[in-house]
Coordinates of C-alpha atoms in Angstrom, one line a residue:
M1 CA 71.3 93.4 -28.9
Q2 CA 68.9 90.6 -28.2
R3 CA 66.9 88.9 -30.9
P4 CA 63.1 89.3 -30.7
G5 CA 62.6 85.6 -30.1
Q6 CA 65.0 85.5 -27.2
A7 CA 63.3 88.6 -25.6
L8 CA 59.9 86.8 -26.0
C9 CA 61.2 83.7 -24.2
S10 CA 62.6 85.7 -21.3
A11 CA 59.4 87.6 -20.8
F12 CA 57.4 84.3 -20.7
A13 CA 59.8 82.8 -18.1
L14 CA 59.4 85.9 -16.0
M15 CA 55.6 85.6 -16.1
L16 CA 55.8 81.9 -15.0
M17 CA 58.0 82.9 -12.0
V18 CA 55.5 85.6 -11.0
F19 CA 52.6 83.2 -11.2
S20 CA 54.4 80.6 -9.3
L21 CA 55.3 82.9 -6.4
H22 CA 51.7 84.1 -6.3
A23 CA 50.4 80.5 -6.1
M24 CA 52.9 79.7 -3.3
A25 CA 51.7 82.6 -1.4
A26 CA 48.1 81.6 -1.8
K27 CA 48.5 77.9 -0.5
P28 CA 47.1 77.6 3.1
S29 CA 49.4 76.3 5.7
V30 CA 48.5 73.1 7.7
S31 CA 49.9 72.6 11.2
R32 CA 52.0 69.5 11.5
K33 CA 50.7 69.3 15.1
F34 CA 47.1 68.4 13.9
N35 CA 45.5 65.7 16.1
H36 CA 43.8 63.2 13.7
D37 CA 42.4 61.3 16.6
A38 CA 40.0 64.2 17.2
T39 CA 38.2 63.2 14.0
G40 CA 37.2 59.8 15.6
F41 CA 39.5 57.9 13.2
Q42 CA 42.9 57.0 14.6
L43 CA 45.8 56.7 12.2
K44 CA 47.3 53.3 13.2
G45 CA 49.0 50.6 11.3
A46 CA 48.8 50.9 7.6
H47 CA 46.7 54.0 7.9
A48 CA 49.5 56.0 9.6
T49 CA 51.8 55.7 6.5
T50 CA 49.1 56.2 3.8
A51 CA 49.2 59.5 1.9
C52 CA 46.4 61.9 3.0
E53 CA 45.2 62.3 -0.6
S54 CA 44.5 58.6 -0.7
C55 CA 41.6 59.0 1.5
H56 CA 40.9 62.8 1.2
I57 CA 40.1 62.8 -2.5
G58 CA 40.5 66.2 -4.1
G59 CA 41.5 67.8 -0.8
V60 CA 38.0 67.3 0.7
F61 CA 38.2 66.4 4.3
K62 CA 34.6 66.6 5.5
G63 CA 32.6 63.5 4.9
T64 CA 35.5 61.1 4.6
P65 CA 34.1 57.5 5.5
K66 CA 35.3 55.8 8.6
D67 CA 33.8 52.3 8.2
C68 CA 36.1 49.7 6.7
S69 CA 33.6 48.6 4.1
A70 CA 33.2 52.1 2.8
C71 CA 36.7 52.0 1.4
H72 CA 37.7 48.4 1.3
A73 CA 35.3 47.4 -1.4
L74 CA 35.1 47.7 -5.2
G75 CA 33.4 50.8 -6.7
K76 CA 34.0 53.1 -3.8
R77 CA 35.2 56.7 -3.9
V78 CA 38.2 55.9 -1.8
V79 CA 40.3 53.2 -3.4
A80 CA 41.5 50.7 -0.9
T81 CA 42.3 46.9 -0.9
P82 CA 38.9 45.1 -1.3
K83 CA 37.8 41.7 -0.2
P84 CA 39.4 39.0 -2.5
T85 CA 37.2 36.6 -4.4
T86 CA 38.3 33.8 -2.0
H87 CA 37.0 35.7 1.0
I88 CA 34.4 34.1 3.3
V89 CA 31.0 35.1 2.1
T90 CA 29.8 37.4 4.9
D91 CA 28.2 40.9 5.4
A92 CA 29.8 41.3 8.9
P93 CA 32.0 44.4 9.5
C94 CA 35.6 43.8 8.7
D95 CA 36.8 44.6 12.2
S96 CA 34.6 41.7 13.6
C97 CA 37.4 39.4 12.4
H98 CA 40.3 41.7 11.5
F99 CA 41.6 43.1 14.8
N100 CA 44.4 45.4 13.6
T101 CA 45.2 47.7 10.7
Y102 CA 48.7 46.5 10.1
T103 CA 47.7 43.4 8.1
F104 CA 44.7 41.4 6.9
L105 CA 46.4 38.2 8.1
G106 CA 45.7 36.6 11.5
A107 CA 41.9 37.3 11.3
R108 CA 39.9 35.5 13.9
Y109 CA 36.3 34.6 13.1
N110 CA 33.6 35.1 15.8
H111 CA 31.6 31.9 15.6
G112 CA 28.8 33.5 17.6
E113 CA 27.4 34.7 14.2
A114 CA 27.9 31.3 12.4
K115 CA 24.8 29.5 11.1
P116 CA 24.3 25.9 12.2
G117 CA 25.2 23.3 9.5
Q118 CA 27.2 25.8 7.4
C119 CA 30.7 25.1 8.7
A120 CA 31.9 23.7 5.4
T121 CA 31.4 27.1 3.8
C122 CA 34.7 28.1 5.4
H123 CA 36.2 24.9 6.7
N124 CA 36.8 23.4 3.2
G125 CA 40.6 23.2 3.2
R126 CA 40.9 26.3 1.0
I127 CA 39.6 29.1 3.0
T128 CA 40.5 27.5 6.4
T129 CA 41.0 24.2 8.0
G130 CA 38.9 21.4 6.4
R131 CA 38.2 17.8 7.2
P132 CA 41.2 15.6 8.0
A133 CA 42.1 12.5 6.0
D134 CA 40.3 10.2 8.5
H135 CA 37.0 11.9 7.9
N136 CA 36.4 10.0 4.7
S137 CA 33.2 8.0 5.2
G138 CA 29.7 8.2 6.7
L139 CA 28.6 11.3 8.7
K140 CA 32.3 12.3 9.1
L141 CA 32.4 12.8 5.4
T142 CA 28.9 14.2 4.8
G143 CA 27.9 15.7 8.1
S144 CA 28.4 19.2 9.3
C145 CA 31.4 20.0 11.6
D146 CA 29.1 21.3 14.4
N147 CA 27.5 17.8 14.7
C148 CA 30.5 16.8 16.7
H149 CA 32.8 19.8 17.3
R150 CA 32.5 23.0 19.3
S151 CA 33.2 26.4 17.8
Y152 CA 36.0 27.2 20.2
V153 CA 38.1 24.0 20.1
W154 CA 38.3 20.8 17.9
H155 CA 38.9 18.4 20.7
P156 CA 37.3 16.7 22.4
A157 CA 34.5 16.1 19.9
G158 CA 31.2 14.6 21.0
F159 CA 28.2 13.5 18.7
N160 CA 24.7 14.4 19.6
H161 CA 22.7 11.3 18.9
V162 CA 19.3 13.0 19.1
G163 CA 17.3 12.2 15.9
V164 CA 19.6 9.4 14.7
A165 CA 17.7 6.5 13.1
P166 CA 17.7 3.3 15.1
H167 CA 20.1 0.5 14.1
T168 CA 22.3 2.8 11.9
C169 CA 25.3 3.1 14.2
A170 CA 27.6 1.3 11.7
S171 CA 25.8 1.8 8.5
A172 CA 26.0 5.5 8.8
G173 CA 29.8 5.2 8.8
C174 CA 30.3 6.3 12.4
H175 CA 31.1 3.3 14.7
V176 CA 33.3 1.5 12.2
Q177 CA 37.0 0.8 12.4
G178 CA 39.0 3.6 10.9
S179 CA 36.3 6.2 11.4
N180 CA 35.8 6.1 15.2
Q181 CA 37.7 4.8 18.1
F182 CA 34.5 3.2 19.3
Y183 CA 33.6 0.3 17.1
K184 CA 33.0 -3.5 17.5
P185 CA 36.4 -5.0 17.9
A186 CA 37.2 -8.5 16.6
N187 CA 36.9 -10.0 20.1
H188 CA 33.4 -8.5 20.6
Q189 CA 31.0 -10.9 22.3
T190 CA 29.7 -13.3 19.6
T191 CA 27.3 -16.2 19.6
P192 CA 25.7 -18.1 16.7
Y193 CA 22.7 -15.6 17.1
L194 CA 24.5 -12.5 18.3
D195 CA 26.8 -11.8 15.4
R196 CA 28.6 -8.4 15.6
N197 CA 28.0 -8.2 11.8
V198 CA 24.3 -8.7 12.2
F199 CA 23.3 -6.8 15.3
N200 CA 23.7 -3.0 15.7
C201 CA 25.3 -1.2 18.6
D202 CA 22.0 0.2 19.9
E203 CA 20.5 -3.2 20.3
C204 CA 22.5 -3.6 23.5
H205 CA 24.2 -0.2 24.2
T206 CA 22.7 3.2 24.9
V207 CA 23.9 6.6 23.5
Y208 CA 25.1 7.6 27.1
T209 CA 27.5 4.8 27.9
W210 CA 28.8 1.5 26.5
T211 CA 28.3 -0.4 29.8
P212 CA 26.2 -2.0 31.0
A213 CA 24.9 -3.3 27.7
P214 CA 21.7 -5.4 28.2
F215 CA 20.4 -6.9 24.9
I216 CA 17.2 -5.2 23.7
H217 CA 14.8 -7.9 22.6
D218 CA 13.1 -5.8 19.9
R219 CA 13.3 -8.4 17.2
P220 CA 11.0 -11.4 16.6
S221 CA 12.5 -14.5 18.2
P222 CA 12.1 -17.6 16.2
A223 CA 12.5 -21.0 17.9
G224 CA 16.1 -21.7 18.8
V225 CA 17.3 -18.1 19.1
C226 CA 17.1 -17.7 22.9
M227 CA 19.5 -20.6 23.7
G228 CA 22.1 -19.1 21.3
C229 CA 22.7 -16.5 24.0
H230 CA 21.1 -17.9 27.2
D231 CA 23.6 -20.7 27.6
G232 CA 24.9 -19.7 31.0
S233 CA 28.0 -18.1 29.6
N234 CA 27.0 -15.3 27.2
A235 CA 23.7 -14.7 29.1
P236 CA 21.8 -16.3 32.0
G237 CA 20.7 -19.8 31.2
K238 CA 18.7 -22.6 32.9
N239 CA 19.3 -22.7 36.7
A240 CA 19.9 -25.9 38.6
G241 CA 16.3 -26.4 39.5
H242 CA 14.9 -25.8 36.0
V243 CA 12.6 -28.3 34.4
A244 CA 14.6 -30.9 32.4
T245 CA 14.0 -30.0 28.8
T246 CA 15.9 -29.4 25.5
N247 CA 13.3 -27.0 24.2
D248 CA 14.2 -23.4 23.5
C249 CA 13.3 -20.7 26.1
I250 CA 10.5 -19.3 24.0
T251 CA 8.6 -22.6 24.2
C252 CA 7.5 -21.7 27.7
H253 CA 8.7 -18.2 28.4
T254 CA 6.5 -15.9 26.4
T255 CA 7.9 -12.5 27.5
T256 CA 11.4 -11.0 27.5
V257 CA 10.7 -8.8 30.5
S258 CA 10.8 -11.6 33.2
W259 CA 11.5 -15.4 33.4
L260 CA 8.4 -15.7 35.6
G261 CA 5.1 -16.7 34.1
A262 CA 6.4 -19.6 32.1
M263 CA 3.7 -21.9 30.6
G264 CA 5.5 -25.1 31.3
A265 CA 6.3 -27.9 28.9
M266 CA 3.7 -29.0 26.2
P267 CA 1.7 -32.0 27.5
A268 CA 1.6 -35.2 25.5
N269 CA -2.2 -35.0 25.0
H270 CA -2.1 -31.4 23.6
I271 CA -4.3 -30.7 20.6
P272 CA -2.4 -31.3 17.3
F273 CA -1.5 -28.0 15.7
N274 CA 0.0 -26.8 12.4
P275 CA 3.8 -26.8 12.0
G276 CA 5.5 -23.5 13.0
V277 CA 2.7 -22.3 15.3
T278 CA 4.2 -20.8 18.5
C279 CA 2.6 -21.2 21.9
A280 CA 1.9 -17.6 22.3
T281 CA -0.3 -17.7 19.1
C282 CA -3.0 -19.6 21.1
H283 CA -1.8 -19.0 24.6
P284 CA -1.6 -15.1 25.0
T285 CA -0.8 -15.7 28.7
P286 CA 0.0 -18.9 30.7
T287 CA -3.6 -19.0 31.9
T288 CA -5.6 -18.0 28.9
W289 CA -6.1 -19.3 25.3
I290 CA -8.0 -18.3 22.2
T291 CA -11.2 -19.9 21.0
G292 CA -13.4 -20.1 18.0
A293 CA -12.1 -19.3 14.5
A294 CA -8.9 -17.9 15.8
L295 CA -8.0 -21.3 17.6
H296 CA -9.3 -23.5 14.7
A297 CA -7.1 -21.7 12.2
Q298 CA -4.1 -23.1 14.0
V299 CA -5.2 -26.8 14.1
T300 CA -6.1 -29.4 11.5
P301 CA -9.2 -28.6 9.3
T302 CA -10.4 -32.2 9.8
C303 CA -12.9 -31.8 12.7
K304 CA -13.2 -35.4 13.6
T305 CA -9.5 -35.5 14.5
C306 CA -10.7 -34.0 17.9
H307 CA -14.5 -34.2 17.9
D308 CA -15.0 -37.9 17.2
T309 CA -15.2 -40.2 20.3
N310 CA -12.7 -42.5 18.5
S311 CA -10.1 -39.7 18.5
P312 CA -7.5 -39.3 21.4
A313 CA -8.7 -37.5 24.6
Y314 CA -6.9 -34.3 23.9
L315 CA -6.9 -31.5 26.5
G316 CA -9.7 -29.0 26.3
N317 CA -13.4 -28.6 26.4
M318 CA -14.4 -30.6 23.3
T319 CA -17.8 -31.7 22.2
K320 CA -17.5 -35.3 21.0
V321 CA -19.9 -37.5 19.0
T322 CA -19.6 -41.0 17.5
L323 CA -19.6 -40.6 13.8
G324 CA -21.7 -43.5 12.3
N325 CA -24.3 -43.2 15.1
H326 CA -24.8 -39.5 15.3
Q327 CA -27.8 -38.1 13.4
G328 CA -27.5 -40.6 10.5
S329 CA -23.9 -39.8 9.9
T330 CA -21.3 -42.3 8.5
A331 CA -18.0 -43.1 10.0
I332 CA -16.2 -41.8 6.9
Q333 CA -17.9 -38.4 7.1
D334 CA -16.4 -35.3 8.7
C335 CA -18.4 -32.9 10.8
T336 CA -18.4 -30.4 7.9
A337 CA -20.7 -32.7 5.9
C338 CA -23.6 -31.3 7.8
H339 CA -22.2 -28.4 9.9
T340 CA -21.6 -26.2 6.9
P341 CA -20.1 -23.7 7.0
P342 CA -18.4 -24.3 10.4
N343 CA -18.8 -21.3 12.7
Y344 CA -16.7 -22.7 15.6
T345 CA -19.1 -21.2 18.2
S346 CA -22.2 -23.4 17.9
W347 CA -23.3 -26.8 16.5
T348 CA -26.8 -25.6 15.9
T349 CA -26.1 -24.7 12.3
A350 CA -26.0 -28.4 11.2
L351 CA -28.1 -29.3 8.2
G352 CA -28.6 -32.9 9.3
T353 CA -28.4 -36.0 7.1
M354 CA -30.2 -36.0 3.7
P355 CA -33.5 -37.8 4.2
A356 CA -34.5 -40.7 2.0
N357 CA -37.4 -38.7 0.4
H358 CA -35.1 -35.7 -0.5
I359 CA -35.7 -34.2 -4.0
P360 CA -33.3 -35.8 -6.4
V361 CA -30.3 -33.4 -7.0
N362 CA -27.6 -33.3 -9.7
A363 CA -24.5 -35.2 -9.0
G364 CA -22.0 -33.1 -7.1
A365 CA -24.3 -30.4 -5.9
P366 CA -23.3 -29.4 -2.4
C367 CA -26.0 -29.0 0.3
T368 CA -25.2 -25.3 0.8
T369 CA -26.2 -24.5 -2.8
C370 CA -29.9 -24.9 -1.9
H371 CA -29.8 -24.9 1.9
L372 CA -28.7 -21.3 2.3
A373 CA -28.9 -21.4 6.1
S374 CA -30.5 -23.6 8.7
G375 CA -34.2 -23.7 7.9
T376 CA -33.8 -21.6 4.7
V377 CA -34.0 -23.3 1.3
A378 CA -33.5 -21.7 -2.1
T379 CA -36.5 -21.5 -4.5
G380 CA -37.3 -20.8 -8.1
A381 CA -34.6 -21.0 -10.7
T382 CA -31.8 -21.3 -8.1
L383 CA -33.4 -24.5 -6.7
H384 CA -34.4 -26.0 -10.1
A385 CA -30.9 -25.5 -11.5
Q386 CA -29.7 -28.2 -9.1
V387 CA -32.5 -30.8 -9.8
S388 CA -33.6 -32.9 -12.7
P389 CA -34.8 -30.9 -15.8
I390 CA -37.7 -33.4 -16.1
C391 CA -40.5 -31.6 -14.2
K392 CA -42.8 -34.6 -13.8
T393 CA -40.0 -36.3 -11.8
C394 CA -41.5 -34.3 -8.8
H395 CA -44.7 -32.7 -10.1
D396 CA -46.6 -35.8 -11.3
T397 CA -48.8 -37.5 -8.8
S398 CA -47.2 -40.8 -9.8
A399 CA -43.8 -39.4 -8.6
P400 CA -42.5 -40.2 -5.1
A401 CA -43.7 -37.9 -2.3
Y402 CA -40.5 -35.9 -2.0
L403 CA -40.1 -33.4 0.8
G404 CA -41.1 -29.8 0.1
N405 CA -44.1 -27.8 -1.0
I406 CA -44.5 -29.4 -4.5
T407 CA -47.6 -28.8 -6.7
K408 CA -48.6 -32.2 -8.2
V409 CA -51.0 -33.0 -11.1
T410 CA -51.9 -36.3 -12.9
L411 CA -50.5 -36.2 -16.3
G412 CA -53.1 -37.8 -18.7
S413 CA -56.0 -36.2 -16.9
H414 CA -54.7 -32.7 -16.4
Q415 CA -55.9 -30.2 -19.1
G416 CA -55.9 -32.7 -21.9
S417 CA -52.3 -33.7 -21.2
T418 CA -50.9 -37.1 -22.0
T419 CA -48.8 -39.3 -19.7
N420 CA -45.8 -39.2 -21.9
Q421 CA -45.7 -35.4 -21.9
D422 CA -43.7 -33.3 -19.5
C423 CA -44.9 -30.1 -17.9
T424 CA -42.8 -28.1 -20.3
A425 CA -45.1 -29.2 -23.1
C426 CA -47.5 -26.5 -22.1
H427 CA -45.6 -24.5 -19.4
T428 CA -43.1 -22.9 -21.8
P429 CA -40.8 -21.4 -20.9
P430 CA -40.7 -22.5 -17.3
N431 CA -40.4 -19.6 -14.9
Y432 CA -40.3 -21.6 -11.7
T433 CA -42.5 -19.2 -9.9
S434 CA -46.0 -19.6 -11.3
W435 CA -48.0 -22.2 -13.3
T436 CA -50.2 -19.5 -14.9
T437 CA -48.0 -19.2 -18.0
A438 CA -49.2 -22.6 -19.3
L439 CA -50.5 -22.7 -22.9
G440 CA -53.1 -25.3 -22.1
A441 CA -53.8 -28.6 -24.0
E442 CA -53.9 -28.5 -27.8
P443 CA -57.6 -28.2 -28.9
A444 CA -59.1 -30.5 -31.4
N445 CA -59.7 -27.8 -34.0
H446 CA -56.1 -26.5 -33.8
I447 CA -54.5 -25.6 -37.1
P448 CA -52.6 -28.5 -38.5
F449 CA -48.9 -27.9 -38.2
N450 CA -45.7 -29.7 -39.2
A451 CA -44.5 -32.7 -37.3
G452 CA -42.1 -31.8 -34.4
V453 CA -43.0 -28.2 -34.2
P454 CA -43.0 -27.1 -30.5
C455 CA -45.8 -25.0 -29.2
A456 CA -43.5 -22.1 -28.3
M457 CA -42.6 -21.7 -32.0
C458 CA -46.0 -20.1 -32.7
H459 CA -47.3 -19.4 -29.2
L460 CA -44.8 -16.7 -28.3
A461 CA -46.4 -16.0 -24.9
T462 CA -49.7 -16.8 -23.2
G463 CA -52.3 -15.1 -25.4
T464 CA -49.8 -14.1 -28.1
V465 CA -49.6 -16.1 -31.4
A466 CA -47.2 -15.6 -34.3
T467 CA -48.6 -14.4 -37.6
G468 CA -47.5 -13.9 -41.2
A469 CA -44.5 -15.8 -42.6
T470 CA -43.5 -17.0 -39.0
L471 CA -46.8 -18.7 -38.5
H472 CA -47.2 -20.1 -42.1
A473 CA -43.7 -21.6 -42.0
Q474 CA -45.0 -24.1 -39.4
V475 CA -48.2 -25.2 -41.1
S476 CA -49.3 -27.0 -44.4
P477 CA -48.1 -25.3 -47.6
I478 CA -51.6 -26.1 -49.1
C479 CA -53.5 -22.8 -48.4
K480 CA -57.0 -24.3 -49.0
S481 CA -56.4 -26.7 -46.1
C482 CA -57.5 -23.7 -43.9
H483 CA -58.8 -21.0 -46.3
D484 CA -61.5 -23.0 -48.2
T485 CA -64.9 -23.0 -46.7
S486 CA -65.0 -26.8 -47.2
A487 CA -62.0 -27.1 -44.8
P488 CA -62.6 -27.8 -41.0
A489 CA -63.3 -24.7 -38.9
Y490 CA -59.9 -24.4 -37.3
L491 CA -59.3 -21.9 -34.5
G492 CA -58.0 -18.6 -35.4
N493 CA -59.0 -15.5 -37.5
I494 CA -58.9 -17.2 -40.9
Q495 CA -60.3 -15.7 -44.0
R496 CA -62.2 -18.3 -46.0
V497 CA -63.6 -18.4 -49.6
T498 CA -65.4 -21.2 -51.6
L499 CA -63.1 -22.3 -54.3
G500 CA -65.1 -22.9 -57.6
N501 CA -67.3 -19.8 -56.9
H502 CA -64.5 -17.3 -55.9
Q503 CA -63.4 -15.2 -58.8
R504 CA -63.6 -17.9 -61.5
S505 CA -61.5 -20.3 -59.5
T506 CA -61.9 -24.1 -59.7
T507 CA -62.2 -26.6 -56.8
S508 CA -59.0 -28.2 -57.9
Q509 CA -57.0 -25.0 -57.7
D510 CA -55.1 -23.7 -54.6
C511 CA -55.0 -20.1 -53.5
T512 CA -51.4 -19.8 -54.8
A513 CA -52.8 -20.2 -58.3
C514 CA -53.6 -16.5 -58.2
H515 CA -52.3 -15.0 -54.9
R516 CA -48.6 -14.6 -54.4
L517 CA -47.4 -15.7 -51.0
N518 CA -46.8 -12.7 -48.7
Y519 CA -48.9 -13.9 -45.8
T520 CA -50.0 -10.3 -45.0
S521 CA -52.5 -9.4 -47.7
W522 CA -54.7 -11.0 -50.5
D523 CA -54.5 -7.9 -52.7
N524 CA -51.4 -9.1 -54.7

């Protein structure tokens, strides 16, 4: 007899068997002859050995992705090997580089999609081949691979020189030993002025070929440079029929295009010129030369070096005069004493010599201070600032008859003046444009004033007189000298009273006995 527990276990096992057989009977059968190629996705390489459920998740066949990136990426429904973090940064399809499904190794990049100048993104020595050890300076170190290399082969490499800055062949780190097979060797042509360490490749060579290599004369050539190369060995020199001279080529040959057109040696009677001035400065061509200020800037500033008849007969069309006989000049003078300022185109601007009856001028005053141009003379304050401040030196009839339009009067007879006065005694302040500002002679009935007081102290301007304290400070402090009716009748609006009759005053008193001095009112 079985125990109840055993009977229960046997019944449960029987039920599991029945359900299992039922499930097995319900599972659909799949033909082993199914052609997967008919789906458009061939099972090759690693895909042929991968379990079906790895791609057909949950037994779902329809809609399974066929693109590589739909599976071989993180976060996808189908879990497959994704791009590693070291992968080239690209959004191109996997099969544009990976040509089989057996392995990811052996990928071949299609450089047709590569962006110019971005080679180092991959060719960095980590992802793929990088710069070799000899690419350690200049553009080899900093430039992009495609500056020299092609995308299908490393060698031969050729640099595109378009856009390269002139004279940087060596400084850019290209044409130097150890970086390029083309560099200046130790036995490169060298002269005192053609030093391989001074000149750059492109001053002789072109970017197309190393030979022929004519020197490019694009630098200023100071004296002595030409013969450093043009010695008949390094470069063409003087031929057998050349003029006998030790001068450098540039002395006569003013162009680097041709030897023709030389100016010839400098004649012995050439105009003296400043040190360092080259022939071409004055002689733009062998048959022309500059004139005027441009020419004179290169020669001595002492005009009589050439223009005096006592100077040598230098070449050129020069006007000459004999200083000492010319227009009252002296032998020690230079032309600029009268021809001021020099304009180098005409002699007509000369002031001429100072006449004997010239107005006396202050010591050191140059002619041009007053003589602004030929025939034009300064006037007013500008002129008077250069002459004597004593007006009667010119304006008194007893003064010499100096040149100029000078108004003259006879001091002592003029408007009550005296002979020892100057014009400024009445014409104060002087304005140098009109005489109408004169105060006139002091009248006989003028208020008595303190000794030494100038007219302008009270007479502020023509017709205007100071009043109050300003006026009284210059006159007698005894008020009754003017304000008593017994005093003279001086000019002015003076209030007068009779002391002795006025308000119990006495004749011996002064106004200040009762009135405080405020000079504006008697009320106090």
